[in-house]
Amino acid sequence: MECRFIKCHGSGNDFPLVDGRTLALSDDDWARLARALADRAGPVGGDGLLALTAGDAQAAFGMRMFNSDGSEAETCLNGLRCVARAGFEALGIDRAVARLKTSHAAVAAAAPLAPSVYTIEEVAGPAALDLARWPLTGAGTQLVDAPLEALGTDRLFTAVAMPNPHLVAFVDRIDEAELTGLGQRCETAPDWLPNRANVSFVEVRDPATLFVRTFERGVGLTDSCGSAMAASTYAACLTGRIAFGEAVTVLNRGGLVRASAAADAMVTLYGNATWEWEGVVTVDLAHCRAGDLRVLRRHDAEIAAWAQVADAAR
């Protein structure tokens, strides 16, 4: 099959994005398409695959997000901004409710974070603390700034569903080897965590600045994870490290977002939705392989505008 897509990113979290409204694929085929297009050794590459899908009675459009291993995520807030931009352009609107796998989120075009940076406001949640919904067993009903014995570490974690599951630890300094080890332990889907989880280490740089590094379920160590930044912001408020309702800058390896968490557990993110290039690629679904690629258009001005933001964030 031939597949047209936009290569895009939200805060450095990069994806091929396809218009799923025109594709009649089974769930298995979507997983195969994700593995083919997101393969870093292939012609496209990405942290996963995004699909703009049809709306419903509550939503103008929907989003599906598949990790690079083909598993489908409940949400991806960096990806949602990209899908929202595609939906706005397709439908000629600038705000909407978007349908996710297990929830809905409000999205709207927003004032640029920086010159020439297309910016989306997204409101997601409520963040949930009920461990039975993950499920995560053996840690009680909630885990807030407490050890998780099954992980085999003395680190204190806060468990937040956004609605995908996140384990957030606040650290003085991020040790990527330690983070990767803990993430890989969750990635094995042990009996106590059968659906796996995202694991984040978070530095509180000052009362208005967080730095987040995430081992993402189904992806691995990633430069950025939007739902992890939302979960980390909420966890920081919940544990008294920052104040509910206060705007904070959340830094990551890919750049930044602006965020705030409300006492009702809703989290607002302001971040980029950057187009990098558009292309058409042949895909062998049977073998999960992408082949011949044609680049149709490049968005060099957008790439340059975001590079200035990312360089300043670093």
Protein backbone atom coordinates (compact mmCIF):
# COMPACT_ATOMS: atom_id res chain seq x y z
CA MET A 1 0.00 0.00 0.00
CA GLU A 2 0.99 3.65 -0.42
CA CYS A 3 0.65 5.82 2.65
CA ARG A 4 0.71 9.60 2.72
CA PHE A 5 1.74 11.20 5.99
CA ILE A 6 3.03 14.31 7.75
CA LYS A 7 6.20 13.96 9.82
CA CYS A 8 5.57 16.13 12.85
CA HIS A 9 6.51 16.57 16.48
CA GLY A 10 5.24 17.93 19.76
CA SER A 11 8.09 19.07 22.00
CA GLY A 12 10.50 16.77 20.19
CA ASN A 13 8.20 13.74 20.46
CA ASP A 14 8.15 12.86 16.73
CA PHE A 15 5.63 10.93 14.68
CA PRO A 16 4.35 10.20 11.22
CA LEU A 17 0.71 11.35 11.16
CA VAL A 18 -1.81 9.85 8.74
CA ASP A 19 -5.40 10.75 7.92
CA GLY A 20 -7.09 7.63 9.23
CA ARG A 21 -10.48 8.83 8.02
CA THR A 22 -9.50 7.55 4.56
CA LEU A 23 -7.97 4.22 5.63
CA ALA A 24 -9.95 1.02 6.22
CA LEU A 25 -7.52 -0.96 8.37
CA SER A 26 -8.04 -3.60 11.04
CA ASP A 27 -6.50 -3.08 14.46
CA ASP A 28 -3.80 -5.59 13.55
CA ASP A 29 -3.02 -3.66 10.37
CA TRP A 30 -2.80 -0.39 12.28
CA ALA A 31 -0.26 -2.03 14.59
CA ARG A 32 1.72 -3.27 11.57
CA LEU A 33 1.60 0.17 9.95
CA ALA A 34 2.91 1.72 13.17
CA ARG A 35 5.80 -0.73 13.36
CA ALA A 36 6.67 -0.06 9.72
CA LEU A 37 6.50 3.73 9.77
CA ALA A 38 7.94 4.32 13.26
CA ASP A 39 10.92 2.00 12.73
CA ARG A 40 14.02 4.16 13.31
CA ALA A 41 15.94 1.96 10.88
CA GLY A 42 13.39 2.64 8.14
CA PRO A 43 12.85 5.65 5.86
CA VAL A 44 10.45 7.53 8.19
CA GLY A 45 10.97 6.73 11.88
CA GLY A 46 9.28 8.09 14.98
CA ASP A 47 8.23 7.47 18.55
CA GLY A 48 4.97 6.05 17.22
CA LEU A 49 2.18 6.59 14.71
CA LEU A 50 -0.61 9.15 14.94
CA ALA A 51 -3.94 8.85 13.14
CA LEU A 52 -6.59 11.52 12.67
CA THR A 53 -9.91 9.69 12.92
CA ALA A 54 -13.58 10.57 12.57
CA GLY A 55 -15.44 12.28 15.37
CA ASP A 56 -18.58 11.26 17.19
CA ALA A 57 -21.52 12.89 18.95
CA GLN A 58 -19.15 14.48 21.49
CA ALA A 59 -16.07 15.15 19.39
CA ALA A 60 -15.28 16.90 16.10
CA PHE A 61 -12.53 14.37 15.38
CA GLY A 62 -10.61 11.61 17.06
CA MET A 63 -7.06 10.42 17.56
CA ARG A 64 -5.44 7.02 17.69
CA MET A 65 -1.82 6.66 18.76
CA PHE A 66 0.26 3.54 18.31
CA ASN A 67 3.65 3.14 19.95
CA SER A 68 6.63 2.07 17.86
CA ASP A 69 6.11 -1.54 19.02
CA GLY A 70 2.57 -1.50 17.61
CA SER A 71 0.75 -1.27 20.96
CA GLU A 72 -2.01 1.32 21.20
CA ALA A 73 -1.81 4.00 23.90
CA GLU A 74 -4.77 5.50 25.73
CA THR A 75 -3.47 8.96 24.87
CA CYS A 76 -0.43 10.95 23.81
CA LEU A 77 -0.66 14.62 24.64
CA ASN A 78 2.28 15.69 22.49
CA GLY A 79 0.70 13.75 19.64
CA LEU A 80 -2.76 15.13 20.37
CA ARG A 81 -1.54 18.63 19.58
CA CYS A 82 -0.35 17.45 16.17
CA VAL A 83 -3.61 15.63 15.47
CA ALA A 84 -5.55 18.68 16.64
CA ARG A 85 -3.70 20.85 14.13
CA ALA A 86 -4.49 18.37 11.36
CA GLY A 87 -8.12 18.24 12.44
CA PHE A 88 -8.41 22.03 12.58
CA GLU A 89 -6.95 22.35 9.08
CA ALA A 90 -9.18 19.58 7.70
CA LEU A 91 -12.38 20.97 9.19
CA GLY A 92 -11.67 24.72 9.10
CA ILE A 93 -12.03 25.20 12.88
CA ASP A 94 -9.73 26.36 15.67
CA ARG A 95 -11.09 24.55 18.76
CA ALA A 96 -12.77 21.25 19.43
CA VAL A 97 -13.29 18.29 21.69
CA ALA A 98 -11.15 15.38 20.52
CA ARG A 99 -11.97 11.73 21.09
CA LEU A 100 -9.13 9.61 22.50
CA LYS A 101 -9.08 5.85 23.05
CA THR A 102 -10.71 5.95 26.51
CA SER A 103 -11.48 9.64 27.09
CA HIS A 104 -11.97 13.05 25.52
CA ALA A 105 -9.85 16.22 25.63
CA ALA A 106 -10.46 19.87 24.76
CA VAL A 107 -8.05 21.42 22.27
CA ALA A 108 -7.74 24.92 20.84
CA ALA A 109 -5.33 26.96 18.76
CA ALA A 110 -3.38 29.26 21.08
CA ALA A 111 -1.02 32.21 21.00
CA PRO A 112 2.42 31.07 19.80
CA LEU A 113 4.93 29.94 22.42
CA ALA A 114 7.53 31.68 20.26
CA PRO A 115 7.53 33.37 16.85
CA SER A 116 6.35 31.05 14.04
CA VAL A 117 5.68 28.15 16.46
CA TYR A 118 2.19 26.72 15.91
CA THR A 119 0.81 26.26 19.42
CA ILE A 120 -2.12 24.27 20.81
CA GLU A 121 -3.77 24.44 24.23
CA GLU A 122 -5.02 21.06 25.45
CA VAL A 123 -6.94 20.27 28.61
CA ALA A 124 -6.84 16.64 29.71
CA GLY A 125 -7.91 14.65 32.70
CA PRO A 126 -8.99 14.29 35.32
CA ALA A 127 -5.78 12.68 36.52
CA ALA A 128 -6.66 9.55 38.48
CA LEU A 129 -4.97 7.88 41.45
CA ASP A 130 -6.99 4.65 41.69
CA LEU A 131 -4.49 1.82 41.19
CA ALA A 132 -7.20 -0.75 40.59
CA ARG A 133 -7.82 0.84 37.18
CA TRP A 134 -4.27 0.18 35.91
CA PRO A 135 -4.14 -2.39 37.51
CA LEU A 136 -1.16 -2.05 39.83
CA THR A 137 -1.38 -4.58 42.65
CA GLY A 138 0.43 -4.87 45.97
CA ALA A 139 0.69 -1.10 46.57
CA GLY A 140 -2.68 -0.31 48.12
CA THR A 141 -5.36 1.82 46.51
CA GLN A 142 -3.12 4.84 45.83
CA LEU A 143 0.62 5.54 45.68
CA VAL A 144 1.66 9.11 46.53
CA ASP A 145 5.33 9.84 47.23
CA ALA A 146 5.81 6.32 48.54
CA PRO A 147 8.07 3.35 47.73
CA LEU A 148 6.94 0.69 45.26
CA GLU A 149 8.46 -2.47 46.67
CA ALA A 150 7.96 -4.50 43.50
CA LEU A 151 10.31 -2.20 41.57
CA GLY A 152 13.20 -3.07 43.89
CA THR A 153 14.26 0.51 44.59
CA ASP A 154 14.07 2.96 47.50
CA ARG A 155 12.81 5.71 45.19
CA LEU A 156 9.48 7.29 46.12
CA PHE A 157 6.86 7.24 43.38
CA THR A 158 3.51 8.86 42.70
CA ALA A 159 1.22 6.80 40.47
CA VAL A 160 -1.00 8.86 38.16
CA ALA A 161 -3.23 7.82 35.27
CA MET A 162 -3.52 10.48 32.56
CA PRO A 163 -5.42 8.24 31.56
CA ASN A 164 -2.40 6.12 30.56
CA PRO A 165 -0.39 4.95 33.61
CA HIS A 166 2.60 6.91 34.92
CA LEU A 167 5.04 6.33 37.77
CA VAL A 168 6.64 9.65 38.71
CA ALA A 169 9.69 10.01 40.97
CA PHE A 170 11.17 13.36 42.02
CA VAL A 171 14.96 13.26 42.03
CA ASP A 172 17.85 15.63 42.71
CA ARG A 173 19.61 14.50 39.53
CA ILE A 174 18.35 12.28 36.72
CA ASP A 175 20.29 9.05 36.29
CA GLU A 176 19.31 7.77 32.84
CA ALA A 177 20.75 4.31 33.44
CA GLU A 178 18.65 3.92 36.58
CA LEU A 179 15.56 5.27 34.81
CA THR A 180 16.06 2.88 31.91
CA GLY A 181 16.48 -0.07 34.26
CA LEU A 182 13.22 0.72 36.07
CA GLY A 183 11.41 1.34 32.80
CA GLN A 184 12.58 -1.97 31.38
CA ARG A 185 11.37 -3.77 34.49
CA CYS A 186 7.90 -2.31 33.94
CA GLU A 187 8.14 -3.10 30.23
CA THR A 188 8.23 -6.83 30.95
CA ALA A 189 4.58 -6.58 32.08
CA PRO A 190 5.06 -8.35 35.43
CA ASP A 191 2.07 -9.88 37.21
CA TRP A 192 1.77 -6.83 39.45
CA LEU A 193 1.73 -4.46 36.44
CA PRO A 194 0.25 -6.39 33.50
CA ASN A 195 -0.40 -3.35 31.28
CA ARG A 196 3.05 -1.83 31.90
CA ALA A 197 3.58 1.86 32.73
CA ASN A 198 5.52 4.96 31.78
CA VAL A 199 8.28 5.84 34.27
CA SER A 200 9.52 9.41 34.75
CA PHE A 201 12.28 11.04 36.80
CA VAL A 202 11.57 14.71 37.52
CA GLU A 203 13.88 17.47 38.70
CA VAL A 204 12.25 20.51 40.36
CA ARG A 205 14.55 23.23 39.03
CA ASP A 206 12.68 26.03 40.82
CA PRO A 207 9.06 26.68 41.97
CA ALA A 208 8.03 27.34 38.36
CA THR A 209 10.23 24.90 36.42
CA LEU A 210 10.31 21.12 36.10
CA PHE A 211 12.59 18.93 33.99
CA VAL A 212 11.11 15.55 33.00
CA ARG A 213 12.84 12.49 31.54
CA THR A 214 10.64 9.50 30.63
CA PHE A 215 10.98 5.84 29.76
CA GLU A 216 7.83 5.49 27.70
CA ARG A 217 5.84 2.28 27.55
CA GLY A 218 6.20 0.68 24.14
CA VAL A 219 8.87 3.19 23.06
CA GLY A 220 11.74 3.32 25.54
CA LEU A 221 13.73 6.34 26.67
CA THR A 222 12.25 9.27 24.78
CA ASP A 223 13.11 12.95 24.45
CA SER A 224 9.59 13.94 25.43
CA CYS A 225 6.25 12.48 26.55
CA GLY A 226 3.30 14.84 26.84
CA SER A 227 1.18 12.77 29.19
CA ALA A 228 4.26 12.27 31.39
CA MET A 229 4.71 16.04 31.60
CA ALA A 230 1.04 16.39 32.54
CA ALA A 231 1.27 13.58 35.11
CA SER A 232 4.48 15.06 36.54
CA THR A 233 2.89 18.51 36.85
CA TYR A 234 -0.10 17.06 38.68
CA ALA A 235 2.14 14.90 40.91
CA ALA A 236 4.26 17.94 41.78
CA CYS A 237 1.13 19.82 42.86
CA LEU A 238 -0.30 16.82 44.70
CA THR A 239 2.90 16.45 46.75
CA GLY A 240 3.25 20.18 47.49
CA ARG A 241 6.30 20.81 45.33
CA ILE A 242 4.48 23.39 43.24
CA ALA A 243 1.10 25.07 43.71
CA PHE A 244 -2.15 24.05 42.06
CA GLY A 245 -3.22 26.61 39.47
CA GLU A 246 0.27 28.03 38.96
CA ALA A 247 1.74 28.11 35.46
CA VAL A 248 5.01 26.19 35.19
CA THR A 249 7.52 25.53 32.46
CA VAL A 250 8.15 21.84 31.90
CA LEU A 251 11.48 21.20 30.20
CA ASN A 252 12.53 18.02 28.43
CA ARG A 253 15.21 16.87 26.04
CA GLY A 254 13.04 17.91 23.08
CA GLY A 255 12.11 21.40 24.26
CA LEU A 256 9.33 22.50 26.60
CA VAL A 257 5.64 22.99 27.30
CA ARG A 258 3.81 25.38 29.62
CA ALA A 259 1.57 23.58 32.07
CA SER A 260 -0.78 24.03 35.00
CA ALA A 261 -2.70 21.55 37.12
CA ALA A 262 -5.99 22.43 38.76
CA ALA A 263 -7.27 21.15 42.09
CA ASP A 264 -9.98 19.24 40.20
CA ALA A 265 -7.17 17.17 38.59
CA MET A 266 -7.52 18.68 35.12
CA VAL A 267 -4.19 19.54 33.51
CA THR A 268 -3.63 22.17 30.83
CA LEU A 269 -0.65 22.06 28.47
CA TYR A 270 0.43 24.70 25.95
CA GLY A 271 2.84 23.28 23.41
CA ASN A 272 3.93 23.16 19.82
CA ALA A 273 2.56 21.14 16.91
CA THR A 274 5.34 21.40 14.36
CA TRP A 275 5.22 20.13 10.78
CA GLU A 276 8.64 18.95 9.57
CA TRP A 277 7.92 17.37 6.18
CA GLU A 278 5.28 15.52 4.20
CA GLY A 279 5.75 12.38 2.19
CA VAL A 280 4.39 9.23 0.58
CA VAL A 281 5.88 5.82 1.35
CA THR A 282 5.18 2.27 0.24
CA VAL A 283 4.38 -0.11 3.08
CA ASP A 284 4.49 -3.90 3.16
CA LEU A 285 2.03 -4.58 5.97
CA ALA A 286 2.68 -8.31 5.98
CA HIS A 287 6.32 -7.74 6.91
CA CYS A 288 5.86 -4.43 8.83
CA ARG A 289 8.30 -2.74 6.47
CA ALA A 290 8.34 0.69 4.82
CA GLY A 291 10.05 1.03 1.45
CA ASP A 292 10.24 3.67 -1.26
CA LEU A 293 9.80 7.19 0.08
CA ARG A 294 8.98 10.42 -1.75
CA VAL A 295 9.26 13.70 0.16
CA LEU A 296 6.51 15.99 -1.08
CA ARG A 297 7.13 19.12 0.97
CA ARG A 298 9.47 20.39 3.66
CA HIS A 299 8.58 22.89 6.40
CA ASP A 300 12.02 24.32 7.02
CA ALA A 301 10.78 27.57 8.58
CA GLU A 302 8.84 25.67 11.23
CA ILE A 303 11.83 23.41 11.92
CA ALA A 304 14.07 26.46 12.39
CA ALA A 305 11.57 28.26 14.62
CA TRP A 306 11.30 25.28 16.97
CA ALA A 307 15.07 24.73 16.98
CA GLN A 308 15.47 28.16 18.58
CA VAL A 309 13.01 27.20 21.34
CA ALA A 310 14.64 23.83 21.94
CA ASP A 311 18.15 25.32 22.04
CA ALA A 312 17.05 27.90 24.60
CA ALA A 313 15.34 25.20 26.69
CA ARG A 314 18.53 23.14 26.81
